[in-house]
């Protein structure tokens, strides 16, 4: 009889046993990091913590945090925990020079990552008899390679479609009878519209989709499920902690099970760093238990979440996280790309403007748009309309090369962007993608 798990013995392990396994792995991992990652060894020494002080997960709170800034400062090799000859792959975030994170993998690390993705596929009902259509981007982005690897592990026929070229996507989907779709939720919604427009819904064999990499609402889930005639499951992850599959939804569709044999999750107060009890909302922090090439301990994700150990009807015992409910920094995911306002600011300052700007992010026809109003300097007004268009064009090109996505730029008169007495309101996100948790 078919079961609903990829690794039943681990996914349904009694909680006490999971904690025991985590403790054993943590002790070993702390030793590995202390011995091999100079930067973290120094951090531990500064905090007065020795590997011997970490006897199990109850001691986790003694370890110092790692932030994205630490990764940036140590770019590219500072966190690598094995000789480079043992690394077989890198993946990277969509960020640019200043914010780029490069994550390294040994062959075993890739194996673990792909197993986590295979678990997500099985939780969405996939078997080796399925045709898995992967429309996440391939290359440096983790989406395509992660789900691709998971699908191979499961033995499913894998279509490495990558993103874009919607006509071809639909053609393969109908010709090859794709049954599981993996892509961002906004692309799934767009595909649903295109399929309707082309009148080919009857030729589509999809039964489920695994959608993540950006925030999406329950309303979007309902729309996608209706337009594609499928069950839509959430999947979460980040490049620093391997990629997609850190956690995934099961048939309950209420919260994502974290692969606790490989990651410990904590929720902290982002202002004080204090660990919060289960059920409270705070910043999600991950410790990698098994990754050797890029072994991050207590990495602050900046995603705001809630954890819950309530019994799940699917039988999995691994803790669940809510959908991300916001960010504790100002990062936005636009068209699947991680965008920081500081990147925009860098471009403006480098091109003779000041940081008087406002970003307006919206979603039209299931596609994100980002516009940036920028004040020209009082002593440098555009000479005429042509000059204004030319200057806007220059900024568009510079922003495109910094972010990798198109930003619509409008130069505006000085002092027309509202000033604030406190923190400047740099971003108006009209998409309302974050909502209250459905985890009870
Ligand atoms: O987005 C990995 C991924 C690929 C996840 C495919 C799921 C599917 P990064 O580009 O490093 O990695 O971006 C990580 O994206 O910190 C969240 O803020 C956001 N994010 C990822 N998954 C979700 C999700 C990939 N399901 C950042 N819901 C994370 C909301 C998500 N936000």
XYZ file of C-alpha atoms and ligand atoms in Angstrom:
472
model
C 0.000 0.000 0.000
C 1.194 3.505 -0.818
C 2.078 5.667 2.176
C 2.101 9.438 2.352
C 5.676 9.881 3.494
C 9.037 9.816 1.794
C 10.838 8.813 5.025
C 8.025 7.478 7.256
C 10.352 6.409 10.063
C 11.639 9.968 10.381
C 8.607 12.033 9.448
C 6.417 10.336 12.060
C 9.060 9.887 14.759
C 7.829 10.551 18.318
C 8.704 14.114 19.342
C 10.972 12.970 22.175
C 13.023 10.947 19.708
C 13.283 13.856 17.284
C 14.590 16.024 20.104
C 17.114 13.352 21.049
C 18.286 13.094 17.452
C 18.538 16.881 17.221
C 20.586 17.012 20.414
C 23.062 14.424 19.161
C 23.397 16.121 15.809
C 23.724 19.568 17.376
C 26.638 18.528 19.570
C 28.444 17.128 16.543
C 27.607 20.127 14.350
C 28.813 22.687 16.914
C 32.126 20.859 17.089
C 32.343 20.832 13.277
C 31.634 24.553 13.017
C 33.972 25.489 15.866
C 36.794 23.498 14.290
C 36.252 24.650 10.708
C 34.599 28.077 10.556
C 37.045 30.617 11.948
C 34.526 33.454 12.034
C 32.049 31.496 14.141
C 34.732 30.114 16.424
C 35.664 33.729 17.185
C 32.012 34.609 17.804
C 31.689 31.711 20.223
C 34.870 32.695 22.012
C 33.656 36.284 22.324
C 30.390 34.973 23.785
C 32.360 32.757 26.184
C 30.852 29.532 24.810
C 32.897 26.388 24.237
C 31.697 23.381 22.217
C 31.631 21.374 25.466
C 28.984 23.787 26.831
C 26.524 22.585 24.188
C 25.251 19.241 25.445
C 21.921 19.249 23.648
C 19.143 21.420 22.235
C 18.467 22.884 25.684
C 21.821 24.700 25.327
C 21.122 26.086 21.854
C 20.234 29.517 23.243
C 23.837 29.946 24.433
C 25.133 30.116 20.857
C 25.497 33.466 19.093
C 23.251 34.362 16.147
C 24.384 34.694 12.543
C 22.905 37.493 10.429
C 22.826 38.235 6.728
C 25.399 40.963 7.393
C 27.772 38.345 8.800
C 27.367 36.326 5.602
C 27.990 39.410 3.528
C 31.119 40.286 5.505
C 32.434 36.744 5.124
C 31.583 36.507 1.393
C 32.454 34.295 -0.382
C 34.300 31.587 1.578
C 34.138 32.678 5.223
C 31.422 30.223 6.249
C 32.595 27.240 4.247
C 33.110 24.354 6.669
C 34.889 21.802 4.457
C 37.846 21.899 2.045
C 36.719 23.375 -1.280
C 37.647 20.133 -3.027
C 34.743 18.497 -1.128
C 32.213 21.069 -2.364
C 30.329 20.095 -5.496
C 27.858 22.963 -6.006
C 26.977 26.525 -5.166
C 23.609 28.242 -5.300
C 23.002 31.913 -4.725
C 20.307 34.384 -3.777
C 18.902 36.744 -6.327
C 20.462 39.676 -4.440
C 23.282 41.617 -5.990
C 26.903 42.211 -5.085
C 26.208 43.923 -1.786
C 23.609 41.419 -0.628
C 24.435 38.273 -2.501
C 24.613 35.083 -0.483
C 26.502 32.143 -1.936
C 25.716 28.817 -0.345
C 27.974 25.759 -0.764
C 27.080 22.058 -0.831
C 28.908 18.783 -0.505
C 27.386 15.786 -2.284
C 25.820 14.710 1.047
C 24.391 18.220 1.534
C 22.752 17.991 -1.892
C 21.370 14.587 -0.967
C 19.784 15.985 2.194
C 18.334 18.968 0.352
C 16.840 16.800 -2.374
C 15.403 14.431 0.220
C 13.679 17.394 1.890
C 12.192 18.384 -1.483
C 11.126 14.786 -2.163
C 9.267 14.829 1.169
C 7.443 17.979 0.040
C 6.455 16.317 -3.235
C 5.162 13.211 -1.469
C 3.197 15.368 0.984
C 1.501 16.925 -2.048
C 0.506 13.453 -3.240
C 3.326 12.796 -5.722
C 4.633 9.295 -6.492
C 7.096 7.880 -9.005
C 4.183 7.634 -11.447
C 3.819 11.430 -11.597
C 5.043 13.913 -14.174
C 6.627 16.774 -12.244
C 6.685 20.053 -14.145
C 9.306 22.356 -12.599
C 8.809 25.981 -13.635
C 10.952 27.565 -10.948
C 14.051 29.253 -12.317
C 17.119 27.048 -12.734
C 20.704 28.200 -12.350
C 21.830 30.050 -9.258
C 18.294 30.237 -7.822
C 17.519 27.240 -5.612
C 13.913 26.705 -6.758
C 14.525 24.749 -9.972
C 17.477 22.609 -8.844
C 15.843 21.783 -5.471
C 12.508 20.527 -6.754
C 14.239 18.906 -9.737
C 16.461 16.911 -7.374
C 13.521 15.995 -5.143
C 11.542 14.749 -8.104
C 14.479 12.597 -9.282
C 14.827 11.104 -5.808
C 11.194 10.155 -5.920
C 11.658 8.624 -9.348
C 9.077 10.856 -11.015
C 9.396 11.912 -14.628
C 10.862 15.404 -14.259
C 10.327 18.243 -16.721
C 13.062 20.858 -16.127
C 11.022 23.657 -17.713
C 12.520 26.608 -15.828
C 10.548 29.875 -15.798
C 9.098 31.887 -18.677
C 7.921 30.996 -22.184
C 4.339 30.356 -21.148
C 3.290 28.934 -24.535
C 5.919 26.241 -24.256
C 4.962 25.544 -20.628
C 1.350 24.934 -21.599
C 2.314 22.880 -24.612
C 4.503 20.512 -22.554
C 1.890 20.419 -19.831
C -0.760 19.195 -22.250
C 1.459 17.017 -24.488
C 3.296 15.231 -21.658
C 0.440 15.220 -19.167
C 2.147 17.060 -16.287
C 0.491 16.146 -12.987
C 2.455 18.175 -10.403
C 3.371 21.815 -10.995
C 6.222 23.511 -9.104
C 6.572 27.298 -9.489
C 5.956 30.572 -7.690
C 2.318 31.173 -6.704
C 2.126 34.273 -8.886
C 3.283 32.295 -11.922
C 0.772 29.539 -11.107
C -1.990 32.151 -11.041
C -0.778 33.541 -14.357
C -0.632 30.071 -15.925
C -4.211 29.516 -14.739
C -5.326 32.637 -16.592
C -3.454 31.723 -19.765
C -4.881 28.198 -19.748
C -8.367 29.653 -19.455
C -7.738 32.161 -22.250
C -6.513 29.413 -24.566
C -9.494 27.208 -23.691
C -7.263 24.196 -22.915
C -8.306 23.484 -19.332
C -9.766 20.107 -20.336
C -6.393 19.016 -21.675
C -4.583 19.758 -18.401
C -3.878 16.742 -16.160
C -2.481 18.634 -13.156
C -3.601 17.428 -9.731
C -1.378 19.377 -7.346
C 1.058 22.263 -7.198
C 3.932 23.178 -4.870
C 4.229 26.912 -4.672
C 6.639 29.059 -2.668
C 9.581 31.475 -2.729
C 7.247 34.414 -2.080
C 4.344 35.307 0.160
C 0.843 34.375 -1.001
C -2.566 34.591 0.579
C -5.333 32.069 1.194
C -7.363 33.921 -1.399
C -4.616 33.311 -3.967
C -4.624 29.649 -2.984
C -8.369 29.377 -3.636
C -8.043 31.126 -7.001
C -5.147 28.937 -8.143
C -6.894 25.770 -6.995
C -9.977 26.777 -8.947
C -8.296 27.971 -12.122
C -5.951 24.966 -12.427
C -8.290 22.399 -10.864
C -5.633 21.307 -8.347
C -4.669 21.254 -4.673
C -2.136 24.026 -4.003
C 0.563 23.431 -1.355
C 2.975 25.884 0.170
C 6.723 25.264 0.375
C 9.272 27.399 2.199
C 13.016 27.711 2.277
C 15.936 30.034 1.801
C 19.249 29.794 0.012
C 21.268 30.165 3.220
C 19.596 27.076 4.731
C 19.777 25.043 1.466
C 16.746 26.224 -0.537
C 13.143 25.042 -0.900
C 12.036 22.169 1.307
C 13.150 23.494 4.681
C 9.418 23.137 5.361
C 6.356 22.134 3.360
C 2.611 21.739 3.647
C 0.790 18.442 4.024
C -2.816 17.630 3.112
C -4.090 19.728 6.075
C -2.827 22.831 4.219
C -2.413 24.597 7.542
C 1.193 25.380 8.272
C 4.386 23.798 6.963
C 6.227 20.876 8.619
C 9.872 21.740 9.212
C 12.334 18.930 8.416
C 13.428 18.685 12.015
C 15.987 15.952 11.509
C 18.005 18.519 9.539
C 16.989 21.907 10.958
C 16.155 23.282 14.391
C 13.701 26.174 14.302
C 13.387 28.841 16.976
C 11.255 31.969 17.116
C 12.819 35.002 18.772
C 11.871 38.536 19.643
C 13.610 40.411 16.792
C 14.401 43.385 19.017
C 15.925 41.545 21.982
C 16.923 38.137 20.621
C 14.961 36.436 23.419
C 13.629 32.980 22.480
C 9.820 32.994 22.479
C 7.576 30.112 23.525
C 5.834 28.002 20.902
C 2.731 29.761 19.567
C 4.171 33.268 19.815
C 4.885 35.384 16.790
C 8.493 36.380 16.149
C 11.502 36.047 13.893
C 12.352 32.590 12.632
C 15.880 31.342 13.338
C 17.361 28.152 11.857
C 20.216 25.902 12.876
C 21.458 23.439 10.259
C 22.149 20.072 11.870
C 23.577 18.100 8.988
C 24.878 20.519 6.350
C 28.634 20.434 6.330
C 29.712 22.820 3.545
C 27.672 25.827 4.727
C 26.772 24.955 8.295
C 24.870 27.919 9.718
C 23.997 27.941 13.411
C 21.163 30.162 14.688
C 20.728 32.005 11.412
C 18.254 34.903 11.641
C 15.935 34.641 8.630
C 14.079 37.937 9.262
C 10.868 36.096 8.384
C 8.149 36.594 10.999
C 6.378 33.336 11.884
C 4.624 31.234 14.505
C 5.622 27.646 15.387
C 3.158 24.959 16.476
C 3.561 21.411 17.740
C -0.142 20.658 17.652
C -0.881 17.147 16.442
C -1.385 17.050 12.701
C -3.934 14.780 11.046
C -1.373 13.746 8.397
C 0.574 11.856 11.062
C 3.773 13.870 10.682
C 5.263 14.804 14.030
C 7.665 17.496 12.845
C 6.880 20.984 14.137
C 4.916 23.315 11.853
C 5.578 26.934 10.955
C 2.907 29.353 9.805
C 3.223 31.031 6.449
C 5.632 33.955 6.895
C 3.529 36.784 8.335
C 5.922 39.590 7.442
C 9.591 40.522 7.670
C 11.626 42.028 10.459
C 13.663 43.920 7.867
C 12.618 45.793 4.749
C 13.302 43.073 2.178
C 10.564 42.573 -0.421
C 10.206 39.695 -2.843
C 9.259 41.229 -6.215
C 8.879 38.943 -9.239
C 10.594 36.280 -7.162
C 13.625 38.515 -6.640
C 14.714 39.643 -3.175
C 14.857 43.436 -3.195
C 16.229 45.678 -0.443
C 15.490 49.420 -0.530
C 19.159 49.939 0.364
C 20.081 48.607 -3.093
C 17.918 51.270 -4.715
C 19.490 53.857 -2.466
C 22.993 52.752 -3.491
C 22.132 53.258 -7.171
C 20.563 56.673 -6.550
C 23.494 57.973 -4.523
C 26.025 56.642 -7.033
C 24.209 58.535 -9.785
C 24.042 61.953 -8.215
C 20.644 61.783 -6.505
C 19.767 61.866 -2.833
C 17.814 59.239 -0.960
C 14.494 60.990 -1.500
C 12.538 58.268 -3.188
C 9.516 56.054 -2.767
C 8.913 52.532 -4.045
C 5.456 51.464 -5.100
C 5.021 47.719 -5.454
C 1.817 46.356 -6.944
C 0.485 43.239 -8.637
C -1.461 43.466 -11.890
C -2.639 40.419 -13.841
C -0.686 38.214 -11.449
C 2.550 39.950 -12.255
C 4.444 42.174 -9.826
C 5.294 45.732 -10.783
C 7.749 48.017 -9.042
C 7.922 51.739 -9.579
C 10.298 54.236 -8.041
C 9.611 57.950 -7.721
C 12.830 59.901 -7.266
C 13.204 63.617 -6.568
C 15.670 65.472 -8.739
C 18.040 67.775 -6.875
C 16.833 71.407 -6.634
C 19.909 72.631 -8.517
C 19.707 69.937 -11.191
C 16.216 70.066 -12.708
C 15.743 68.341 -16.072
C 16.301 70.807 -18.936
C 13.245 69.606 -20.842
C 11.017 66.566 -21.326
C 13.627 64.741 -23.405
C 16.278 65.300 -20.763
C 13.913 63.955 -18.091
C 13.147 60.835 -20.121
C 16.839 60.284 -20.760
C 17.722 60.609 -17.079
C 14.908 58.250 -16.116
C 16.201 55.784 -18.711
C 19.692 55.898 -17.209
C 18.347 55.083 -13.757
C 16.159 52.287 -15.157
C 19.236 50.688 -16.726
C 21.332 51.011 -13.552
C 18.548 49.603 -11.373
C 18.020 46.735 -13.778
C 21.659 45.804 -13.591
C 21.633 46.068 -9.780
C 18.393 44.145 -9.170
C 17.901 42.057 -12.275
C 14.307 43.247 -12.673
C 12.738 46.249 -14.403
C 11.851 49.208 -12.189
C 9.709 51.976 -13.629
C 11.415 55.248 -12.676
C 9.741 58.639 -12.494
C 11.715 61.782 -11.702
C 9.645 64.180 -9.614
C 10.085 67.702 -8.270
C 12.019 68.254 -5.052
C 9.980 68.007 -1.824
C 7.052 66.199 -3.424
C 7.704 62.847 -1.751
C 6.141 62.932 1.728
C 8.664 63.394 4.535
C 8.171 61.526 7.745
C 9.285 62.533 11.206
C 10.252 59.009 12.100
C 11.403 56.229 9.831
C 10.930 57.277 6.211
C 8.142 55.451 4.404
C 10.143 54.101 1.531
C 7.833 51.341 0.410
C 4.174 51.252 -0.455
C 3.350 47.596 -1.039
C -0.169 47.421 -2.392
C -0.160 43.632 -2.752
C -1.147 42.869 0.877
C 0.497 39.482 0.719
C 0.903 38.894 4.408
C -2.116 37.917 6.451
C -2.830 36.490 9.870
C -1.689 32.961 10.617
C -4.039 30.070 9.926
C -2.027 27.912 12.356
C -4.098 27.335 15.429
O 13.023 31.526 -2.319
C 13.835 29.302 -1.878
C 12.569 28.711 -2.397
C 12.482 28.345 -3.731
C 11.500 28.491 -1.550
C 11.322 27.761 -4.199
C 10.349 27.896 -2.007
C 10.260 27.531 -3.342
P 15.623 32.803 -1.477
O 15.640 33.346 -2.845
O 16.887 32.775 -0.696
O 15.130 31.297 -1.455
O 14.521 33.623 -0.667
C 14.208 33.279 0.669
O 11.932 34.058 0.335
O 13.431 34.249 3.573
C 11.199 34.310 2.557
O 11.198 35.683 2.884
C 10.758 34.136 1.112
N 10.000 32.875 0.973
C 10.448 31.668 0.588
N 9.424 30.771 0.580
C 8.312 31.436 0.989
C 6.942 31.076 1.197
C 13.915 30.812 -1.931
N 6.491 29.857 0.981
C 13.102 34.173 1.180
N 6.099 32.052 1.646
C 12.612 33.739 2.553
C 6.539 33.314 1.887
C 8.682 32.777 1.255
N 7.803 33.706 1.686
